[in-house]
Coordinates of C-alpha atoms and ligand atoms in Angstrom, one line a residue:
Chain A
X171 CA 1.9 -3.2 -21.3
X172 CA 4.9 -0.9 -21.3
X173 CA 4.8 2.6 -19.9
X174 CA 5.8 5.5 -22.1
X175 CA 9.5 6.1 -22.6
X176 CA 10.2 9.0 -19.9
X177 CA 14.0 10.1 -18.7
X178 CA 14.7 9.2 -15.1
X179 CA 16.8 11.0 -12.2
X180 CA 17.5 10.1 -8.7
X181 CA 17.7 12.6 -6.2
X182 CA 19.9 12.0 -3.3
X183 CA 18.1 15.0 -0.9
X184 CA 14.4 17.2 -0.8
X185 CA 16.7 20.1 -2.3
X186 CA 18.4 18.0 -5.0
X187 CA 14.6 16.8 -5.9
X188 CA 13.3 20.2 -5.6
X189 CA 16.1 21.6 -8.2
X190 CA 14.9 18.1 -10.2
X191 CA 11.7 19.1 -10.4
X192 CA 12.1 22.7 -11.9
X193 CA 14.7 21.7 -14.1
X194 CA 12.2 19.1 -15.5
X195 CA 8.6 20.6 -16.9
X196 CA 6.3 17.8 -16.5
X197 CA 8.6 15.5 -14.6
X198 CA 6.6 13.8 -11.5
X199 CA 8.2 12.3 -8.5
X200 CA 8.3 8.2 -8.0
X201 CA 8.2 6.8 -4.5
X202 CA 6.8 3.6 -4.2
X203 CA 5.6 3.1 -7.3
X204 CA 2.3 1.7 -6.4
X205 CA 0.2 4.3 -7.9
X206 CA 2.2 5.5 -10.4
X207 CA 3.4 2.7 -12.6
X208 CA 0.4 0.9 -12.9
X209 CA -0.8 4.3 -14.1
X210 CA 1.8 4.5 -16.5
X211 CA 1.5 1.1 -17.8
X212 CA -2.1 1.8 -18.9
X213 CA -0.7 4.7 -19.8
X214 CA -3.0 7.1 -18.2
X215 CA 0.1 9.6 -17.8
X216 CA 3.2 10.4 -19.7
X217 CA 5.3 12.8 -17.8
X218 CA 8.7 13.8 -20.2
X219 CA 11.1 12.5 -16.5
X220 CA 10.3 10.6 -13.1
X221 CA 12.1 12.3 -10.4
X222 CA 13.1 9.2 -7.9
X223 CA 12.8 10.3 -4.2
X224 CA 13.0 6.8 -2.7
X225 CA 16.6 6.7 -1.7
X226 CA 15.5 9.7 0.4
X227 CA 16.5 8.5 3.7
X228 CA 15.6 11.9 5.8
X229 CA 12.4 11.1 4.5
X230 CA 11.9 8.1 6.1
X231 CA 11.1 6.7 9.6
X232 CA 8.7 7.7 12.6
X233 CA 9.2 9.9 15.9
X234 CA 7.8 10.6 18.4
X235 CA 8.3 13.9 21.1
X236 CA 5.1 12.2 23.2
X237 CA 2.5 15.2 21.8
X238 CA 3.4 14.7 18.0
X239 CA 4.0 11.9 15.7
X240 CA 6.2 12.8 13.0
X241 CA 6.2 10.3 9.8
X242 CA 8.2 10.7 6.8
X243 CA 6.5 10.4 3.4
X244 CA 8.5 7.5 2.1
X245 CA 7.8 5.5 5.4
X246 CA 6.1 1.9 4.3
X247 CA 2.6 0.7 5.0
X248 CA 4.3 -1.9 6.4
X249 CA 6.3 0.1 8.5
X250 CA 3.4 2.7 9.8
X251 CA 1.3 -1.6 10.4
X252 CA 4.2 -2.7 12.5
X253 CA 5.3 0.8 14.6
X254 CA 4.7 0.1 18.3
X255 CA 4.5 4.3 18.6
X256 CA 1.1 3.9 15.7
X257 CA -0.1 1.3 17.6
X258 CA -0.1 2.8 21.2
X259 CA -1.0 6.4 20.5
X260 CA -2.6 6.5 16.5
X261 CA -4.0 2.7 16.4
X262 CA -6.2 3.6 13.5
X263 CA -3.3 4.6 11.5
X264 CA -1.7 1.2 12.1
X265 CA -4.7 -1.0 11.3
X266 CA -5.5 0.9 8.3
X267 CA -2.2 0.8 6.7
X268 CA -2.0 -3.2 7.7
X269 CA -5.4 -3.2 5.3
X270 CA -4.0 -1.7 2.4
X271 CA -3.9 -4.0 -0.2
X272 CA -1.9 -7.2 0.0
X273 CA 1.7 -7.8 2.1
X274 CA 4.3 -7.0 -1.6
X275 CA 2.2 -3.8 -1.8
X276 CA 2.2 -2.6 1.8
X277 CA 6.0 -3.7 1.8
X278 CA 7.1 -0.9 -1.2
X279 CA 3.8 1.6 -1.3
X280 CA 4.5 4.5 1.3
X281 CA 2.4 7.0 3.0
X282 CA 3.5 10.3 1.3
X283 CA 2.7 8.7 -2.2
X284 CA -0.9 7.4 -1.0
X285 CA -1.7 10.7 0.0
X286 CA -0.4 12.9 -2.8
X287 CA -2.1 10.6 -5.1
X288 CA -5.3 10.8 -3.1
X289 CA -7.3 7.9 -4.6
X290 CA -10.9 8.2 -3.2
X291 CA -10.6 4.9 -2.4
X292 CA -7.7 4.8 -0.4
X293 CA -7.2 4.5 3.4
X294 CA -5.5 6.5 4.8
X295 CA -6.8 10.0 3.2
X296 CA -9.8 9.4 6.3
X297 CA -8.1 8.1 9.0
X298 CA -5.2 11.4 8.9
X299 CA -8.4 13.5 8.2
X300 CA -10.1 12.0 11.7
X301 CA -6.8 12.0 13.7
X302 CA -6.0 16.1 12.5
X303 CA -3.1 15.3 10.8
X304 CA -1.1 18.4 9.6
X305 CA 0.7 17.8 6.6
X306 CA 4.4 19.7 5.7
X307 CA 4.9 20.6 2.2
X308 CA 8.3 22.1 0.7
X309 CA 7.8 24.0 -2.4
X310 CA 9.4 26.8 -3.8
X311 CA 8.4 29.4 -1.5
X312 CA 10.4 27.4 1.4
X313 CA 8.2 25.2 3.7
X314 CA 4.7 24.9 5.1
X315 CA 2.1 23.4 6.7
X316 CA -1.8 22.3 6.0
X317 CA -4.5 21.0 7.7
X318 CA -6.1 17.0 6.1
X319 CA -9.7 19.9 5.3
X320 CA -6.9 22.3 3.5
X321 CA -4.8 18.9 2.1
X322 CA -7.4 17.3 0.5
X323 CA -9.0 19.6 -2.1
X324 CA -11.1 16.8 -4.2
X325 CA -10.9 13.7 -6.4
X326 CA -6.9 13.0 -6.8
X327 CA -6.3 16.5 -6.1
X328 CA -4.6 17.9 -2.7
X329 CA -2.6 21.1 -1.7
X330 CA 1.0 19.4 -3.2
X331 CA 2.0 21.4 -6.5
X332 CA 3.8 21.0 -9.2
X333 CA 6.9 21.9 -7.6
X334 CA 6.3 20.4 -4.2
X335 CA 7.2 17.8 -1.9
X336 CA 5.1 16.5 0.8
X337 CA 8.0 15.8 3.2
X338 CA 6.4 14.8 6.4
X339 CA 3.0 14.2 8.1
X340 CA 2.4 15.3 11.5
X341 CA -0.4 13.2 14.2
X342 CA -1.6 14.1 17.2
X343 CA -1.0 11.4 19.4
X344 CA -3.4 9.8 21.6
X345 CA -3.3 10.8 24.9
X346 CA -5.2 9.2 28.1
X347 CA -8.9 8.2 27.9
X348 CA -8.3 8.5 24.2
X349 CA -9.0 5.3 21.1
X350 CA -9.1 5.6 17.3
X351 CA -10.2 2.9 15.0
X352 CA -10.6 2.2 11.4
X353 CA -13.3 0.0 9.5
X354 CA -13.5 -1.0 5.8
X355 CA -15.2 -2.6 3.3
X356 CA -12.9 -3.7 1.3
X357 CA -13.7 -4.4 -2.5
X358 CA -13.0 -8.0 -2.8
X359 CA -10.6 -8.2 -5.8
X360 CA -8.9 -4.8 -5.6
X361 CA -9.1 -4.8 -1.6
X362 CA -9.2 -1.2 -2.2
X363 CA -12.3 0.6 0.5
X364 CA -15.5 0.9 -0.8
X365 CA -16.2 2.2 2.5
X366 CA -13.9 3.2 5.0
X367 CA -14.4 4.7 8.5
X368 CA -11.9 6.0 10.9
X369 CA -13.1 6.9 14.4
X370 CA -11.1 8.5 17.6
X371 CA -13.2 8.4 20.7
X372 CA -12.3 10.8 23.7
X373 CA -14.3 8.8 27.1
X374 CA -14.2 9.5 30.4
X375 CA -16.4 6.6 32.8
X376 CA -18.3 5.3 29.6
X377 CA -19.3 9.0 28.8
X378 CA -18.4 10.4 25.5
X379 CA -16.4 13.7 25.9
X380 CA -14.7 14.2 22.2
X381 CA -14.9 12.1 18.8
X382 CA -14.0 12.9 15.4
X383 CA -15.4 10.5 12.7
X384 CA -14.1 10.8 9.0
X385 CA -15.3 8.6 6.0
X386 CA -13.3 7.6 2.7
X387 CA -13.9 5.4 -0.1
X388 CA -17.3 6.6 -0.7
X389 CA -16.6 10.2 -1.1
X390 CA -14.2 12.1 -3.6
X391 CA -12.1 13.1 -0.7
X392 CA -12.5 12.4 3.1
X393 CA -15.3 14.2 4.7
X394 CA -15.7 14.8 8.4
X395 CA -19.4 13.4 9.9
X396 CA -20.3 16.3 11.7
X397 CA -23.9 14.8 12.8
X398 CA -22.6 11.7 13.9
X399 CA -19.7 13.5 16.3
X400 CA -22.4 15.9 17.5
X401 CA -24.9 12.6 18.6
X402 CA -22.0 10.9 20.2
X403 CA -20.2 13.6 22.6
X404 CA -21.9 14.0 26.0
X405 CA -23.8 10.6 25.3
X406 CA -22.8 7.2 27.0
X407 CA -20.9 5.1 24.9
X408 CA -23.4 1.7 24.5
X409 CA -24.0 0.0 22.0
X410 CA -27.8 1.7 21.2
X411 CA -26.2 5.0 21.7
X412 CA -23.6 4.0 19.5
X413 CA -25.4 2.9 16.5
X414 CA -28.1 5.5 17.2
X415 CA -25.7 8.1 16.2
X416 CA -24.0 6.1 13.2
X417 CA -27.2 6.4 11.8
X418 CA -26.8 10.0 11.3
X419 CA -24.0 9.4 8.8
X420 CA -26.5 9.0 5.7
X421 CA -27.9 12.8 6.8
X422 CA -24.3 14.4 6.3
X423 CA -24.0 13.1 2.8
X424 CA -24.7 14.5 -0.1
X425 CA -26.1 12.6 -2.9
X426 CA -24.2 14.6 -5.6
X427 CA -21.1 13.7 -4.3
X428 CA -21.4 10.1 -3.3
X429 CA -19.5 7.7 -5.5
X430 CA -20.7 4.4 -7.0
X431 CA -19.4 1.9 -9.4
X432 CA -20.7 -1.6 -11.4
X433 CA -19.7 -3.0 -7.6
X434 CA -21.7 -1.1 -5.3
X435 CA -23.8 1.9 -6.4
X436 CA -24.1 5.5 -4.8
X437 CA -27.5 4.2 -3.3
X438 CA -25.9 1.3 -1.4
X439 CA -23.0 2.2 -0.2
X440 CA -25.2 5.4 1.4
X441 CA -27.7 2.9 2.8
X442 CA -24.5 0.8 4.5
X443 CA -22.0 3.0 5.1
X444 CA -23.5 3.3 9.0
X445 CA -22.1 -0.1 9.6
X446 CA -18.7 0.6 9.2
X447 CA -19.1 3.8 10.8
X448 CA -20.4 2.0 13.8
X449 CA -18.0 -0.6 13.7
X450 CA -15.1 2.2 14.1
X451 CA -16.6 4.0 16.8
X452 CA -17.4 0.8 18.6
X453 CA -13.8 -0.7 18.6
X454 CA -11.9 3.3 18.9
X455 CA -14.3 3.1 22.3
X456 CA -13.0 0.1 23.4
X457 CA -9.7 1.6 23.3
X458 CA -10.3 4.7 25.2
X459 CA -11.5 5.6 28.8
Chain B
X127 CA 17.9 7.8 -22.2
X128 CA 19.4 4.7 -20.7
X129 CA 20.7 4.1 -16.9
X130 CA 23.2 1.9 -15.7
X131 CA 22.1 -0.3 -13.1
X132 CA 23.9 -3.1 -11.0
X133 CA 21.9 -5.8 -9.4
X134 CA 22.5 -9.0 -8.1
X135 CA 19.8 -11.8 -8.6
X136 CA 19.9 -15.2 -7.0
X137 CA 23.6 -14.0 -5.7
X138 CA 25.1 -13.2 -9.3
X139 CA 25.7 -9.7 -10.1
X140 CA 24.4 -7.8 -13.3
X141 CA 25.6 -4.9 -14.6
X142 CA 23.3 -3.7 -17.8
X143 CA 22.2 -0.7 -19.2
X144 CA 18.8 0.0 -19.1
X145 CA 15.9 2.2 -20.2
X146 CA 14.1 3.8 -17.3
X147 CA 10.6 2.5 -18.2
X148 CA 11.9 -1.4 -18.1
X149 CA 10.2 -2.7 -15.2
X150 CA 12.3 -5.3 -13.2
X151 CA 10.1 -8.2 -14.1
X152 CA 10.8 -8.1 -17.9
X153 CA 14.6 -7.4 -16.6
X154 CA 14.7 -10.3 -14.7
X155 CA 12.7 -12.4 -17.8
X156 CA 13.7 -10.7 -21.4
X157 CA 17.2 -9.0 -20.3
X158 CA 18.5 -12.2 -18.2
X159 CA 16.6 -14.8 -19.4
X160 CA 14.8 -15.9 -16.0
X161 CA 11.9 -16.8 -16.8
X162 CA 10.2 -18.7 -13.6
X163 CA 8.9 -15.4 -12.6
X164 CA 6.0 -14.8 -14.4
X165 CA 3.6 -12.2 -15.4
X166 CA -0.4 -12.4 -14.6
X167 CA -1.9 -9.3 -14.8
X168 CA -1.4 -5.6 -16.0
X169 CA -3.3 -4.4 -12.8
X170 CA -0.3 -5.6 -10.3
X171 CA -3.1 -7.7 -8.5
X172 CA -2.2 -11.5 -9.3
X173 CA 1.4 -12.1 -7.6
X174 CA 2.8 -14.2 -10.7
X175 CA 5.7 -11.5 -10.4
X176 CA 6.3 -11.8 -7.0
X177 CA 10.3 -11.9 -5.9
X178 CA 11.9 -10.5 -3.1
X179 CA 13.5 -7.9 -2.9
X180 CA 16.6 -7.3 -0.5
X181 CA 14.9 -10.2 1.6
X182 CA 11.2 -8.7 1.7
X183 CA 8.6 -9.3 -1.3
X184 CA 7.7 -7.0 -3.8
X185 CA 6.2 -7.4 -6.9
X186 CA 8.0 -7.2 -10.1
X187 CA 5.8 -6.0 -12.4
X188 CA 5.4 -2.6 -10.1
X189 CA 8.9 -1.3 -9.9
X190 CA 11.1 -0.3 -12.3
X191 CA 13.9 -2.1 -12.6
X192 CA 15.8 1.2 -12.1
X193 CA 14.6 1.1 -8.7
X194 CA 16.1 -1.7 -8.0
X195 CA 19.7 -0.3 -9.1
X196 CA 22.1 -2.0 -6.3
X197 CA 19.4 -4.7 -4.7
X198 CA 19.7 -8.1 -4.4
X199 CA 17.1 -10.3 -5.4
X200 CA 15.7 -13.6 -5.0
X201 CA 13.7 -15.1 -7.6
X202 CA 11.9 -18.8 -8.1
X203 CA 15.2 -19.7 -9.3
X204 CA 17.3 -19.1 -6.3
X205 CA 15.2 -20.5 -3.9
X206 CA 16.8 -23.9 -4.1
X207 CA 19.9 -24.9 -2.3
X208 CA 22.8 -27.2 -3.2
X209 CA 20.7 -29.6 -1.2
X210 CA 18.2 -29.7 -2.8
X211 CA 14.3 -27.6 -3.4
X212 CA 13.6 -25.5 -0.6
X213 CA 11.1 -26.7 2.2
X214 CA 8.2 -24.7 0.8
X215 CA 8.9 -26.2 -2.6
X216 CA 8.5 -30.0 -1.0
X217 CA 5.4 -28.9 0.5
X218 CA 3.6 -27.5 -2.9
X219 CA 4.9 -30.3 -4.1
X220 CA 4.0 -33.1 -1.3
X221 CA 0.3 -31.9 -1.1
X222 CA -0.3 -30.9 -4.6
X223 CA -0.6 -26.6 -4.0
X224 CA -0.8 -26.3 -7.6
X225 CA -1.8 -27.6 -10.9
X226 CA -1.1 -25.7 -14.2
X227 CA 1.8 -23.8 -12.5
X228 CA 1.7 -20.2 -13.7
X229 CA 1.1 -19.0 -10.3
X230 CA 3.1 -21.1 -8.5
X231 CA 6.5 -19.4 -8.6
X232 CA 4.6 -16.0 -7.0
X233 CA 3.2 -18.3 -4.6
X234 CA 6.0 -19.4 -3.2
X235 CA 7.6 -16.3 -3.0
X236 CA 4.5 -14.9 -1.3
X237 CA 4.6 -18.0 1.0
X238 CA 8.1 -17.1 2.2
X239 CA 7.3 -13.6 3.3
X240 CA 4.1 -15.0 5.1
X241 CA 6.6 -17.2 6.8
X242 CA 8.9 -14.9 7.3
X243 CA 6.3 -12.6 9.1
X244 CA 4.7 -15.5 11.0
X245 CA 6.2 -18.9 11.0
X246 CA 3.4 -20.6 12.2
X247 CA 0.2 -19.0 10.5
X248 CA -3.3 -20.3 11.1
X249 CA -5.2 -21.6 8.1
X250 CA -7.0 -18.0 7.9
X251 CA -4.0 -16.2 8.1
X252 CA -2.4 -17.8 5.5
X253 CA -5.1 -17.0 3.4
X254 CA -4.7 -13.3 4.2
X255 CA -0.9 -13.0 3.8
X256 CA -1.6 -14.7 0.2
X257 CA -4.4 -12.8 -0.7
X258 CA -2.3 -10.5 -3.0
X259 CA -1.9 -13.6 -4.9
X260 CA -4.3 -15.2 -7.5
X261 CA -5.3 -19.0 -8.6
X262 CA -7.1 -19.8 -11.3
X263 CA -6.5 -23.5 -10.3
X264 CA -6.9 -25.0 -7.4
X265 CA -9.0 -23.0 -5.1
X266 CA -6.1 -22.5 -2.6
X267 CA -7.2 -25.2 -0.7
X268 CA -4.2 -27.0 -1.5
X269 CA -2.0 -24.1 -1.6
X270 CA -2.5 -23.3 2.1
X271 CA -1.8 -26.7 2.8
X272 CA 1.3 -26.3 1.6
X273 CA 2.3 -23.8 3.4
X274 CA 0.9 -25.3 6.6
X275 CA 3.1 -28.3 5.8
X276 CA 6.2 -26.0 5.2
X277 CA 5.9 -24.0 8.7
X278 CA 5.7 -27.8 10.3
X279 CA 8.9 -28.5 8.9
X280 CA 7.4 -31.0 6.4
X281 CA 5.6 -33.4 9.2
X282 CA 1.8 -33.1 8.0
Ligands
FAD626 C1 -2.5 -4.0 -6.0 C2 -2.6 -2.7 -5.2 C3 -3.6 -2.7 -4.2 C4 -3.7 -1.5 -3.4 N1 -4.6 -1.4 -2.5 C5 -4.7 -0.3 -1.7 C6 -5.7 -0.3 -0.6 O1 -6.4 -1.2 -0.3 N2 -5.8 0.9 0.1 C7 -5.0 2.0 -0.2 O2 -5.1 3.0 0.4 N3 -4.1 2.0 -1.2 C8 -4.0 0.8 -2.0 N4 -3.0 0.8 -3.0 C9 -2.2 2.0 -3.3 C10 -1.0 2.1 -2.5 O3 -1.3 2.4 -1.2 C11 0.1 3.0 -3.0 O4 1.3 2.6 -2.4 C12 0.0 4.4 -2.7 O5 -1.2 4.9 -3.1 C13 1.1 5.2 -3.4 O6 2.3 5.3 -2.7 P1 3.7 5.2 -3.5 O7 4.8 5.4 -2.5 O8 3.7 3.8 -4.1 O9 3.6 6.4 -4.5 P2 4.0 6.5 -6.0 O10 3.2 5.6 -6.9 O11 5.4 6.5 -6.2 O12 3.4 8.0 -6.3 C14 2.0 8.3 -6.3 C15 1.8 9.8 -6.6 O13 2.2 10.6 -5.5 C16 3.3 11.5 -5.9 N5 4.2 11.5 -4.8 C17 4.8 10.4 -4.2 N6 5.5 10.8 -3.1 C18 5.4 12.2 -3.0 C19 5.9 13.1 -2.1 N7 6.7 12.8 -1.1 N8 5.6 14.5 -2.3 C20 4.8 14.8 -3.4 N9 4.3 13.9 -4.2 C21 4.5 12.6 -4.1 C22 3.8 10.9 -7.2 O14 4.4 11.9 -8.0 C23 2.6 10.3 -7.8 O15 1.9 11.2 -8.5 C24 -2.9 -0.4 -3.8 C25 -1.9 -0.4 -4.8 C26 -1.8 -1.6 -5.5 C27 -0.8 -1.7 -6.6
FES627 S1 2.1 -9.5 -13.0 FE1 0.2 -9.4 -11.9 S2 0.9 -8.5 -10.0 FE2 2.7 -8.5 -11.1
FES628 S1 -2.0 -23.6 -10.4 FE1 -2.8 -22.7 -12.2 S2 -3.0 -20.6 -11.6 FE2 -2.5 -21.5 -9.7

């Protein structure tokens, strides 16, 4: 199907997008794409201009200063699969985005557009929620910066405005005796998560002395599992202990908020999601001490 | 509102105007008449659309084809050289990868940027690097022989 006719500018910097965007009532910005058109092709939106921040190339690209991992929104899931700085010191970054959808759509589909769009079912909303990501907006106000609890506000809706631009995203990296993870059930056509767990382990001679676990997929935005971090720090890391404490995943949920569809109910994907959560935490292990 | 664009498919250049909701795959069909590339799905799940895009592959039916102002493409159509199909084309061909066609040209594209990724993919990682790609057809048995055959240089 064809989109709706809408006007189309290309902006060659943040500021030339910014001006864009208030020139332009009900314009929206295009990265990738791969959230957008398909939407406008079933033409569940009709912004009046697309504002087209891909040739952004300040945008772009990953750093490291050893402490902090800077990553520009329009950087690729392909790119954030194949970094050698992701896959040392954010691993579940890496594997997740190498698990988003198929190789054409990791090679155009970028980070910053995932996470403005904030699909429930997408990747990577958990995994920067369990690695503490801190998220740099520019707006109209001049520039600042929010936490993945503040970032995520619900269903397809985050702290980026009208007016904004996410510009970069900011990750903790890994230091020693550290390991992060991430699980998924992907839905077998879309390969979208149904259920998707991201785990970093802190371990220090198999004893568990930090984790943060965060769940997507299942969940209108990314929710930490307070219960199952509590179960797991100061315990040993085996496998009982491990799945002992997964099982407290079901607890933190609440039943309003849990999503289901024709593919797997509310109901089920409560009942299973401990498997992926275990999964996570068992590999993110692995990786630390 | 219509936007120039210039792009170059299968090494000739193109200069048209265009409207900025065109996508590239009815550019590349309607505007220039290229039809091998084909279109599966409103979803952007089957692959039918697959090219590539300044060397990598992307799928036509997602991007605008005012994105791709100043790319070069390769479609189905440029794949083959003066001597002859391409290797992966012998090997769909050889053992049989397909049978009523419509996916094939995605395929192949899809095929090259596994390749180009891994030249020498296991059976399951073939399957993985296509599975952006659908076949009503032949149950991809044959289709990932193919591609085996093409990363052996033809010799299976
Ligand atoms: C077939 C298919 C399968 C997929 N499977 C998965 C999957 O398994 N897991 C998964 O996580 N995702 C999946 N996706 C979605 C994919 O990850 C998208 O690439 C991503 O969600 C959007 O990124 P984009 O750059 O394409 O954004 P766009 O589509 O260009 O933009 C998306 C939204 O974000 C806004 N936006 C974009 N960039 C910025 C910015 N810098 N600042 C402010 N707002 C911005 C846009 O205005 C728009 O509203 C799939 C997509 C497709 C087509
Ligand atoms: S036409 Fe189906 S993915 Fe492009
Ligand atoms: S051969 Fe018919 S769809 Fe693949």
């Amino acid at each position: 199907m064809y989109a709706p006719e809408f006007d189309y500018h290309r902006a060659g910097s943040v500021a030339e997008a910014a001006e864009l965007l208030s020139k332009h009532p009900d314009s929206k910005l295009l990265a990738g794409g791969h959230s957008l058109i398909p939407i406008l092709k079933v033409r569940l939106a009709s912004p009046s201009a697309l504002i087209d921040i891909g040739r952004i190339d300040s945008l772009r690209g990953i750093s490291s200063d050893g402490g902090t991992i800077r990553i520009g929104s329009l950087t690729t899931h392909a790119e954030l699969a194949s970094s050698e700085v992701l896959n040392v010191a954010a691993t579940a970054l890496s594997e997740a985005a190498g698990m988003i959808g198929d190789p054409a759509v990791r090679n155009r589909g970028t980070i910053g557009g995932n996470v403005a769009h904030a699909d429930p079912a997408s990747d990577l909303p958990a995994v920067l929620a369990c690695l503490g990501a801190e998220f740099v907006i520019s707006g109209p106000e001049g520039e600042r910066t929010v936490g993945a609890s503040d970032f995520f506000e619900g269903l397809m809706t985050t702290a980026v405005g009208e007016q904004d631009i996410l510009t970069r995203i900011e990750v903790p990296a890994s230091g020693p005796g550290e390991g992060s993870a991430y699980a998924k059930f992907a839905h077998p056509a879309s390969r979208y998560a149904v259920i998707g767990a991201a785990a970093r382990i802190a371990s220090s001679g198999g004893t568990c002395t930090g984790a943060s676990v965060a769940l997507g997929g299942l969940v209108p935005a990314p929710v930490r599992a307070g219960a199952v971090e509590q179960a797991l720090v100061g315990g040993p890391l085996t496998e009982e202990s491990i799945a002992a404490a997964s099982s407290a995943v079901a607890d933190g949920l609440d039943d309003d908020e849990v999503l289901g569809d024709v593919y797997a109910s509310a109901g089920y994907r409560k009942a299973v999601a401990h498997i992926w959560v275990r999964r996570a935490i068992t590999a993110a292990a692995g990786r630390s001490g | 509102m219509k936007i120039p664009v210039s792009i170059t498919i299968n090494g000739r250049r193109y200069d048209r105007n265009v409207a900025p909701r065109l996508l590239l795959v009815h550019f590349i069909r309607d505007v220039l008449g290229l039809t091998g590339t084909k279109v599966g799905c409103d979803t952007s799940q089957c692959g039918a659309c697959t090219v590539l895009l300044d060397g990598v592959s992307a799928k036509a039916c997602t991007c605008l084809a005012v994105q791709a102002d100043g790319t070069s493409i390769t479609t189905i159509e440029g794949l083959a050289g003066d001597d002859g199909l391409h290797p992966l084309q012998e090997s769909f061909w050889n053992k049989h990868g397909l049978q009523c066609g419509f996916c094939t040209p995605g395929m192949i594209m899809a095929s090259h940027e596994l390749l180009r990724c891994n030249p020498d993919p296991s059976a399951e990682e073939i399957r993985h690097g296509l599975e952006g790609n659908l076949c009503r057809c032949t149950g991809y048995q044959n289709i990932v022989r193919a591609v085996q055959d093409a990363a052996a240089g033809g010799s299976q």
